[in-house]
Amino acid sequence: MAKESTTIDIGETSTVTKSTSHALVDEKKKGFVTAAPGGGYKRGLTIFDFLLRLAAIGITIGASSVMFTAEETLPFFTQFLQFQAGYDDFPTFQFFVIAIAIVASYLVLSLPFSIVTIVRPLAVAPRLILLISDTVVLTLTTAAAAAAASIVYLAHNGNANTNWLPICQQFGDFCQTASTAVVAASISVVFFILLIVISAIALKRH
Amino acid sequence: MKNESTFIDVPAESSSAMKGKAPLIGVAKDHTTSGSGGYNRGLSIFDFLLRLAAIVAASVAAGTMFTSDETLPFFTQFLQFEAGYDDLPTFQFFVIAMSMVAGYIVLSLPISVVTIVRPLAAAPRLLLLVLDTAIMGLTMAAASSAAAISYVAHNGNQNTNWLPICQQFGDFCQKTSGAVVSSFVAVVFFMILVVLSGVALKRH
């Protein structure tokens, strides 16, 4: 601790010693923060967050485009119609394509915020914005993935009680492609959960 | 603030003066932390109330879906026309998932009480945030998959020749749709809970 001079002239001390003591305390606190590995820890978390976003962009773009191109035309046809299946035959799959595309563009737009949190590890506002918007987009992604999964399940297995026939038995390729897209979207859900947890941990260490 | 005597005999008094100063600094710190502690406590109380509301939403969803049986008043010689949640695996998943969610919220109430009592502790809040995020994902999955099946049941699908069963089983469809809406309300509650925990964590 600092040693004060032996004779204190009290006239100026009440503010001076208070300010110096505050400065002492603040310097001690600041010294603590910069000396401790807290800043490095957070920067590592943020870099991981950025990489996770890049991976999530790749997966969501992949999921959306795979579902978009999931068409199949059967090699036989009657006089009146040809048997086709595509994503636009199912409103749920239409919702899936649009929602996952929105999620992918959100991720691209959130990359600058992530870079800001890397450059300024102690800034709170960008992290909080990222946390809130990640939560909302997690909800959207989960909704799209789960709804498409339930339709894919129905297409694979049908339902005896409601007399809904499993169409995958005719449209095998279409079903496979749609299932792949749903799996990719589910992986992106896991990524989003990780992103939210990282933002929360980084917020905590203030 | 303090008036010290004009002549301080430093070797003896300075150490006690410095010691005398320290509690003041300590008190000043306490003032600032209790300010943000009060705000955090308010957030925690709101969090607790929201959890109670989410218990209601989740259990209403599970219960409505569970009791959504319908038997049509006519029957043939061989079979009676029935519809229940266990005819559709997605609805089975919905009932089980929403029951788990309701049970989770009940179990998370003590942790929420801990955050009320100790508004500045970060570990309970972080735990709640992580668990809430995961459970929100589960709730949303159950809600939206049941919504997709309800949509098919209401509208059918011409391309796959899936007939809309709601035209025969009107009550069943109504109840399942009500259950799905209730679970979406629970999802909104969870989103607010996650954001609350994030904001409260920020204020340490």
Tab-separated table of N, CA, C and O in Angstrom, chain A residues 1-4 21 24-25 28, chain B residues 15 18-19 21-22 25:
chain	number	residue	atom	x	y	z
A	1	MET	N	0.839	-1.185	0.000
A	1	MET	CA	0.000	0.000	0.000
A	1	MET	C	0.871	1.231	0.000
A	1	MET	O	2.011	1.215	0.456
A	2	ALA	N	0.366	2.332	-0.493
A	2	ALA	CA	1.189	3.542	-0.583
A	2	ALA	C	1.336	4.154	0.803
A	2	ALA	O	0.425	4.092	1.635
A	3	LYS	N	2.492	4.769	0.995
A	3	LYS	CA	2.713	5.436	2.276
A	3	LYS	C	2.489	6.914	2.067
A	3	LYS	O	3.014	7.514	1.137
A	4	GLU	N	1.650	7.500	2.915
A	4	GLU	CA	1.422	8.931	2.766
A	4	GLU	C	2.531	9.672	3.476
A	4	GLU	O	3.257	9.131	4.291
A	21	SER	N	-7.340	8.245	-2.741
A	21	SER	CA	-7.699	6.899	-2.288
A	21	SER	C	-8.592	6.221	-3.307
A	21	SER	O	-8.479	5.046	-3.580
A	24	LEU	N	-6.385	5.134	-5.875
A	24	LEU	CA	-5.688	3.932	-5.449
A	24	LEU	C	-6.570	2.719	-5.620
A	24	LEU	O	-6.171	1.707	-6.172
A	25	VAL	N	-7.787	2.893	-5.126
A	25	VAL	CA	-8.686	1.737	-5.207
A	25	VAL	C	-8.953	1.378	-6.653
A	25	VAL	O	-8.920	0.223	-7.055
A	28	LYS	N	-6.024	-0.186	-8.186
A	28	LYS	CA	-5.907	-1.567	-7.734
A	28	LYS	C	-6.887	-2.447	-8.475
A	28	LYS	O	-6.576	-3.522	-8.933
B	15	SER	N	-1.644	4.987	10.519
B	15	SER	CA	-2.136	3.635	10.267
B	15	SER	C	-3.577	3.512	10.687
B	15	SER	O	-4.392	2.917	9.980
B	18	MET	N	-5.602	5.373	8.196
B	18	MET	CA	-5.830	4.581	6.989
B	18	MET	C	-6.824	3.478	7.271
B	18	MET	O	-7.683	3.170	6.471
B	19	LYS	N	-6.674	2.904	8.454
B	19	LYS	CA	-7.665	1.860	8.768
B	19	LYS	C	-9.039	2.470	8.893
B	19	LYS	O	-10.026	1.880	8.515
B	21	LYS	N	-10.048	4.914	7.230
B	21	LYS	CA	-10.574	5.249	5.914
B	21	LYS	C	-11.169	4.030	5.245
B	21	LYS	O	-12.136	4.116	4.538
B	22	ALA	N	-10.564	2.909	5.491
B	22	ALA	CA	-10.982	1.725	4.715
B	22	ALA	C	-12.462	1.408	4.841
B	22	ALA	O	-13.114	1.189	3.850
B	25	ILE	N	-14.550	3.344	2.451
B	25	ILE	CA	-14.515	2.877	1.065
B	25	ILE	C	-15.397	1.651	0.950
B	25	ILE	O	-16.139	1.485	0.006
